[in-house]
Coordinates of C-alpha atoms in Angstrom, one line a residue:
X50 CA -0.1 0.3 0.1
X51 CA 2.8 2.2 0.6
X52 CA 5.4 1.4 -2.1
X53 CA 6.8 4.5 -3.7
X54 CA 5.1 7.0 -0.6
X55 CA 7.1 9.1 0.9
X56 CA 6.9 10.3 4.7
X57 CA 8.7 12.3 6.8
X58 CA 8.8 11.2 10.1
X59 CA 9.0 14.2 12.9
X60 CA 9.7 13.0 16.5
X61 CA 9.4 15.7 19.0
X62 CA 10.1 15.7 22.8
X63 CA 8.0 13.7 24.4
X64 CA 8.3 10.1 26.5
X65 CA 6.2 8.3 23.7
X66 CA 9.2 8.8 20.8
X67 CA 10.0 5.0 21.5
X68 CA 6.6 4.4 19.7
X69 CA 8.1 6.4 16.8
X70 CA 10.7 3.7 16.4
X71 CA 8.2 0.5 15.9
X72 CA 5.7 3.1 13.6
X73 CA 9.3 3.7 11.1
X74 CA 9.0 -0.1 11.2
X75 CA 5.9 -0.6 10.2
X76 CA 6.1 2.1 7.3
X77 CA 9.1 0.9 6.4
X78 CA 8.0 -2.5 6.2
X79 CA 5.2 -1.7 4.3
X80 CA 6.9 0.2 1.3
X81 CA 7.1 3.6 2.4
X82 CA 10.1 5.4 1.6
X83 CA 11.1 7.6 5.6
X84 CA 13.1 10.1 6.5
X85 CA 13.8 11.7 10.1
X86 CA 13.3 14.9 11.8
X87 CA 13.6 15.3 15.2
X88 CA 14.0 17.9 17.7
X89 CA 16.8 18.0 19.8
X90 CA 14.0 17.4 23.1
X91 CA 13.4 14.6 21.7
X92 CA 17.7 12.8 21.6
X93 CA 17.1 13.3 25.1
X94 CA 14.0 10.4 25.0
X95 CA 15.6 7.9 22.2
X96 CA 18.9 8.7 20.4
X97 CA 19.1 9.7 17.3
X98 CA 21.7 6.6 16.4
X99 CA 18.3 4.4 16.7
X100 CA 16.6 6.3 13.8
X101 CA 19.6 6.8 11.5
X102 CA 20.6 2.9 11.7
X103 CA 17.1 2.0 10.8
X104 CA 15.8 4.8 8.1
X105 CA 19.3 4.1 6.9
X106 CA 19.1 7.4 6.2
X107 CA 20.6 11.0 8.2
X108 CA 18.2 11.9 11.2
X109 CA 18.0 16.0 10.3
X110 CA 18.0 17.5 13.8
X111 CA 19.3 21.4 13.2
X112 CA 18.9 23.8 10.2
X113 CA 23.2 23.4 9.5
X114 CA 25.5 20.7 9.9
X115 CA 29.2 20.4 9.6
X116 CA 28.8 23.9 7.7
X117 CA 26.1 22.7 5.8
X118 CA 22.6 24.1 5.6
X119 CA 19.6 21.7 5.7
X120 CA 17.2 23.2 2.9
X121 CA 13.6 22.8 4.4
X122 CA 11.4 23.8 2.1
X123 CA 13.1 20.9 -0.1
X124 CA 12.0 18.8 2.9
X125 CA 8.7 20.1 2.9
X126 CA 7.8 19.4 -0.7
X127 CA 10.2 16.1 -1.0
X128 CA 7.5 14.5 0.9
X129 CA 3.9 12.8 0.2
X130 CA 2.4 13.1 3.9
X131 CA 4.7 14.7 7.2
X132 CA 3.5 12.1 10.3
X133 CA 4.2 13.9 13.8
X134 CA 4.4 11.4 15.9
X135 CA 4.3 12.1 19.1
X136 CA 3.4 15.5 18.5
X137 CA 4.3 17.5 22.3
X138 CA 2.0 20.4 23.7
X139 CA 4.8 22.3 23.0
X140 CA 5.0 21.7 19.6
X141 CA 1.5 21.7 19.1
X142 CA 1.1 25.6 20.5
X143 CA 4.4 26.4 18.5
X144 CA 2.6 24.6 14.8
X145 CA -0.7 26.3 16.4
X146 CA 1.1 30.3 16.5
X147 CA 3.6 29.9 13.6
X148 CA 6.7 30.4 15.1
X149 CA 9.7 29.3 13.6
X150 CA 12.6 28.4 16.2
X151 CA 14.2 25.2 15.2
X152 CA 14.3 22.7 11.8
X153 CA 11.2 20.5 12.4
X154 CA 8.5 24.0 12.4
X155 CA 10.7 25.2 9.8
X156 CA 10.2 22.1 8.0
X157 CA 5.7 22.1 8.3
X158 CA 5.7 26.1 7.6
X159 CA 7.0 25.4 4.4
X160 CA 5.0 22.0 3.6
X161 CA 3.4 21.6 0.5
X162 CA 1.9 18.6 1.4
X163 CA -0.7 16.6 4.0
X164 CA 0.3 16.6 7.5
X165 CA -0.8 14.6 10.2
X166 CA -0.1 14.4 14.0
X167 CA -0.5 12.2 16.9
X168 CA -0.5 14.1 19.8
X169 CA 1.3 12.9 23.4
X170 CA 1.4 15.1 27.1
X171 CA -0.3 14.6 30.4
X172 CA -4.1 14.6 30.9
X173 CA -4.0 18.3 32.3
X174 CA -1.9 19.9 29.8
X175 CA -4.2 17.9 27.1
X176 CA -7.3 19.0 29.0
X177 CA -6.0 22.7 29.4
X178 CA -7.9 25.3 27.2
X179 CA -5.2 26.8 25.4
X180 CA -4.1 22.9 24.4
X181 CA -7.7 22.4 22.6
X182 CA -7.5 26.2 21.1
X183 CA -4.2 25.7 19.7
X184 CA -5.9 22.0 18.3
X185 CA -9.0 23.6 16.8
X186 CA -7.0 25.9 15.3
X187 CA -4.7 23.1 13.7
X188 CA -7.7 21.1 12.1
X189 CA -8.7 24.5 11.0
X190 CA -5.7 24.9 8.9
X191 CA -6.4 21.8 7.9
X192 CA -4.1 19.6 9.7
X193 CA -4.8 15.5 10.6
X194 CA -5.3 16.0 14.0
X195 CA -5.5 11.8 15.4
X196 CA -6.9 10.7 18.6
X197 CA -5.1 10.8 22.3
X198 CA -5.5 7.4 24.2
X199 CA -6.9 6.8 28.0
X200 CA -4.3 5.4 30.3
X201 CA -1.3 5.7 32.3
X202 CA 0.5 8.1 31.7
X203 CA 4.5 9.8 33.0
X204 CA 3.7 11.7 35.5
X205 CA 1.9 8.3 37.3
X206 CA -1.5 9.9 37.0
X207 CA -4.3 7.6 34.7
X208 CA -6.3 9.2 32.0
X209 CA -5.7 10.7 28.4
X210 CA -3.4 12.5 27.1
X211 CA -1.6 9.2 25.5
X212 CA -0.3 9.1 21.9
X213 CA -1.8 6.3 20.2
X214 CA 0.0 3.0 19.5
X215 CA 1.8 2.9 17.0
X216 CA -0.5 0.5 15.0
X217 CA -2.9 2.4 15.2
X218 CA -1.3 5.4 13.7
X219 CA 0.0 2.8 10.7
X220 CA -3.9 2.5 10.3
X221 CA -5.0 6.5 9.8
X222 CA -1.6 6.4 7.5
X223 CA -2.8 3.3 5.2
X224 CA -6.4 4.8 5.4
X225 CA -4.9 8.4 4.1
X226 CA -3.2 7.1 0.8
X227 CA -6.2 4.6 0.3
X228 CA -8.8 6.8 1.0
X229 CA -10.9 6.2 -2.2
X230 CA -13.4 9.7 -3.1
X231 CA -17.0 7.7 -4.4
X232 CA -18.8 10.7 -3.1
X233 CA -17.5 13.4 -4.6
X234 CA -20.5 15.5 -6.2
X235 CA -22.6 13.5 -3.4
X236 CA -25.1 15.6 -0.7
X237 CA -25.1 13.6 2.3
X238 CA -27.4 14.9 4.9
X239 CA -26.2 13.4 9.0
X240 CA -27.6 13.9 12.1
X241 CA -25.4 13.5 15.5
X242 CA -25.9 13.8 19.0
X243 CA -28.9 14.0 21.0
X244 CA -32.2 16.3 21.4
X245 CA -32.4 19.0 24.5
X246 CA -36.3 19.2 25.7
X247 CA -37.1 21.7 28.2
X248 CA -39.2 21.2 31.6
X249 CA -38.2 24.9 32.3
X250 CA -35.5 27.1 31.9
X251 CA -33.2 25.0 34.5
X252 CA -33.8 21.7 33.7
X253 CA -34.5 19.5 31.1
X254 CA -35.4 15.7 29.2
X255 CA -32.7 14.6 27.0
X256 CA -29.9 11.2 26.8
X257 CA -26.2 10.6 26.8
X258 CA -25.5 10.6 23.4
X259 CA -22.3 12.2 22.6
X260 CA -22.3 12.2 19.1
X261 CA -19.1 10.3 18.4
X262 CA -20.9 8.3 15.8
X263 CA -22.6 11.0 13.4
X264 CA -20.0 12.9 13.4
X265 CA -17.6 9.8 12.3
X266 CA -19.8 9.3 9.9
X267 CA -19.4 12.7 8.6
X268 CA -16.5 13.2 8.6
X269 CA -15.5 9.8 6.6
X270 CA -17.7 11.1 3.7
X271 CA -15.9 14.6 3.4
X272 CA -12.8 12.6 3.4
X273 CA -14.5 10.6 0.0
X274 CA -15.4 13.6 -1.3
X275 CA -19.4 14.3 0.0
X276 CA -20.7 17.1 0.6
X277 CA -21.8 16.8 3.4
X278 CA -24.6 19.0 6.2
X279 CA -24.7 17.7 10.2
X280 CA -27.3 18.1 12.0
X281 CA -26.4 17.7 15.8
X282 CA -28.0 18.3 19.3
X283 CA -25.8 19.8 21.8
X284 CA -22.3 18.3 21.9
X285 CA -18.9 18.7 22.4
X286 CA -17.1 16.6 19.4
X287 CA -15.5 18.8 17.3
X288 CA -16.5 19.0 13.8
X289 CA -13.8 18.4 10.4
X290 CA -13.7 21.6 8.2
X291 CA -15.5 21.2 5.3
X292 CA -19.0 20.4 7.0
X293 CA -21.6 22.4 7.2
X294 CA -22.8 22.2 10.5
X295 CA -26.2 22.7 12.0
X296 CA -26.7 23.2 15.5
X297 CA -30.2 22.6 16.8
X298 CA -31.7 21.7 20.8
X299 CA -34.9 19.9 20.9
X300 CA -36.6 17.2 18.5
X301 CA -38.6 20.0 16.4
X302 CA -35.6 22.2 15.6
X303 CA -34.2 19.1 14.3
X304 CA -36.8 18.2 12.5
X305 CA -37.3 21.2 11.1
X306 CA -33.6 21.3 9.9
X307 CA -33.6 18.0 8.5
X308 CA -37.0 18.6 6.5
X309 CA -36.4 21.6 5.2
X310 CA -34.0 20.3 1.7
X311 CA -34.6 16.5 2.5
X312 CA -35.1 16.2 -1.0
X313 CA -32.0 17.6 -2.4
X314 CA -29.6 15.2 -0.6
X315 CA -28.5 11.9 -2.3
X316 CA -27.9 9.8 1.1
X317 CA -29.6 10.8 4.5
X318 CA -28.0 8.6 8.1
X319 CA -30.2 9.7 10.9
X320 CA -27.5 8.6 13.7
X321 CA -28.8 11.3 16.1
X322 CA -30.7 10.0 19.6
X323 CA -33.7 12.3 19.1
X324 CA -36.0 12.4 22.4
X325 CA -39.0 10.4 21.9
X326 CA -41.1 12.6 24.3
X327 CA -41.1 16.5 25.2
X328 CA -42.9 18.5 27.9
X329 CA -46.1 19.0 27.1
X330 CA -45.5 22.4 28.6
X331 CA -42.2 24.2 29.3
X332 CA -42.6 26.8 32.5
X333 CA -41.2 29.9 31.6
X334 CA -40.2 29.5 35.6
X335 CA -38.2 27.9 37.2
X336 CA -40.1 24.9 38.8
X337 CA -39.8 25.1 42.7
X338 CA -39.6 22.0 44.7
X339 CA -42.5 21.9 46.7
X340 CA -43.7 18.9 46.8
X341 CA -42.9 15.1 47.2
X342 CA -43.7 14.4 43.4
X343 CA -44.0 16.2 40.6
X344 CA -46.1 15.2 37.1
X345 CA -44.9 16.3 34.1
X346 CA -47.4 15.6 31.1
X347 CA -45.4 14.1 27.9
X348 CA -45.8 14.5 23.8
X349 CA -44.4 12.4 21.6
X350 CA -41.6 14.5 19.3
X351 CA -42.1 14.1 15.8
X352 CA -40.3 11.2 13.9
X353 CA -37.7 12.5 11.9
X354 CA -36.5 9.2 10.3
X355 CA -40.2 8.1 9.4
X356 CA -41.5 11.5 8.0
X357 CA -37.7 11.1 6.1
X358 CA -39.1 7.3 4.9
X359 CA -41.8 9.0 3.7
X360 CA -40.8 11.5 1.3
X361 CA -38.2 9.2 0.2
X362 CA -37.5 9.3 -3.3
X363 CA -36.1 6.3 -5.1
X364 CA -32.7 7.5 -5.4
X365 CA -32.3 8.1 -2.5
X366 CA -31.0 6.2 0.4
X367 CA -32.1 6.2 4.1
X368 CA -30.4 4.7 6.8
X369 CA -31.5 5.1 10.1
X370 CA -30.2 3.6 14.1
X371 CA -31.3 1.2 16.6
X372 CA -30.3 1.5 19.7
X373 CA -31.8 -1.4 21.8
X374 CA -31.6 -3.2 25.4
X375 CA -33.7 -6.1 24.7
X376 CA -34.6 -7.7 21.2
X377 CA -32.6 -5.8 19.3
X378 CA -33.0 -7.4 16.3
X379 CA -36.5 -7.6 16.4
X380 CA -37.0 -4.1 17.0
X381 CA -34.3 -2.5 14.1
X382 CA -36.3 -5.3 11.7
X383 CA -39.8 -3.3 12.7
X384 CA -37.9 -0.1 12.6
X385 CA -36.9 -1.5 8.8
X386 CA -39.9 -2.0 7.5
X387 CA -42.0 0.5 9.3
X388 CA -39.7 3.8 9.0
X389 CA -39.2 2.8 5.1
X390 CA -35.3 2.7 5.3
X391 CA -32.7 0.8 3.3
X392 CA -31.0 -0.1 6.3
X393 CA -31.6 0.5 9.7
X394 CA -28.0 0.2 12.2
X395 CA -28.6 -2.0 15.9
X396 CA -26.3 -1.5 18.6
X397 CA -27.2 -2.8 22.2
X398 CA -26.1 -0.7 25.2
X399 CA -25.8 -4.3 26.5
X400 CA -22.8 -4.6 24.2
X401 CA -19.7 -3.6 26.1
X402 CA -17.9 -1.4 24.8
X403 CA -20.5 -0.3 22.4
X404 CA -23.5 2.4 23.0
X405 CA -23.3 6.7 24.2
X406 CA -20.2 8.2 25.1
X407 CA -18.0 5.2 23.6
X408 CA -15.0 5.8 21.0
X409 CA -15.9 2.1 19.7
X410 CA -19.3 0.6 18.6
X411 CA -20.3 -3.5 17.7
X412 CA -22.9 -3.3 14.7
X413 CA -25.0 -5.1 13.0
X414 CA -26.8 -3.7 9.7
X415 CA -30.3 -5.2 8.2
X416 CA -31.7 -4.7 5.1
X417 CA -34.1 -5.5 2.6
X418 CA -34.5 -8.9 1.5
X419 CA -33.1 -10.6 4.5
X420 CA -29.6 -8.6 4.5
X421 CA -27.4 -8.4 7.7
X422 CA -23.6 -8.2 8.1
X423 CA -22.6 -8.2 11.6
X424 CA -19.3 -6.2 13.0
X425 CA -17.3 -6.7 15.8
X426 CA -16.0 -4.0 18.2
X427 CA -13.8 -1.8 16.8
X428 CA -13.7 2.8 17.0
X429 CA -16.2 4.2 15.4
X430 CA -13.8 5.7 13.1
X431 CA -13.1 2.2 11.3
X432 CA -16.9 1.4 11.7
X433 CA -17.8 4.4 9.8
X434 CA -16.2 3.0 6.8
X435 CA -17.5 0.3 7.0
X436 CA -20.8 2.2 6.3
X437 CA -19.7 3.8 3.7
X438 CA -18.5 0.5 2.3
X439 CA -21.9 -1.1 2.1
X440 CA -23.3 2.4 0.8
X441 CA -21.7 2.9 -1.6
X442 CA -22.4 -0.9 -2.9
X443 CA -25.7 0.0 -2.4
X444 CA -27.4 -0.6 -6.1

């Protein structure tokens, strides 16, 4: 897959620098031509000799060496991909603000190829508002920022911030070079996240949906050339550049936003966890705790998937989700028929590692004429491409 591909692997000052050694091996074994740039801080963790021995290339660290000047502009043009792994908190900050104080930064600012980075830092640094602002800026600039992992950190604490494993970074690189543009010219509508149904100005009815699955699907469509509108409820998931983002609160708002131009979409994926009921009346003032029991009358919210099924044109593909806790297959098949969908994607809260708020999921996809395909537990990002593969094969 990576034969003849040129990758500039940049290693920064992090304890995770050792993972870059394994990553180098994976890239080479798949046929990539790899050159190495290290920051001076990175050499405190892994020696440049290790990388030069394995890559059979001179490792670049400084602007000059033995009166020779490293042409950072040519390096930035040589590569098909610049891969910064690990990317330290400091490097991310320098990149976000365009500061050129070492060879790596000069190469980055001269690059004409795509850039991908795998962050690595302690949890508090990762969660700090300044770091998150820097990450958002890089995403806005078109940089592919990979996820961080959760686990034991160099500080001895346990949390998010670890660089993902070399095998996972390798998969992302493979996907980068193998991605197709199967959905160029296609208009796609995706829904994601929960809806919020207000009881009073303070309280509301909602659910634990994070929006991760819907956002992963929207990202995958954009990566393959689709023109994507993402209608989502309240969530914290980052949305990739290039997606037409429509933020809503209630089921009624999501219903109106989706149906406004429904007929113009080629593919519709309803991944949002829309509240089934909302309060019949919303109090304009905060309801005081004056009684032992409080009754709130609920009314059905509009069924967006069912309405989309009624309006579905012959050339449209409609996909719904079914999150169940019991009788999953039976309920998914009923939904498939009743909502006039082409596919229903079933997942269960009873499957460990699946469901709301998780980075992984386990799904089964049901279609017409008895179609069924089961997928094991894997990342929602990977499952998004499994779903796209299925859609691309749909007649």
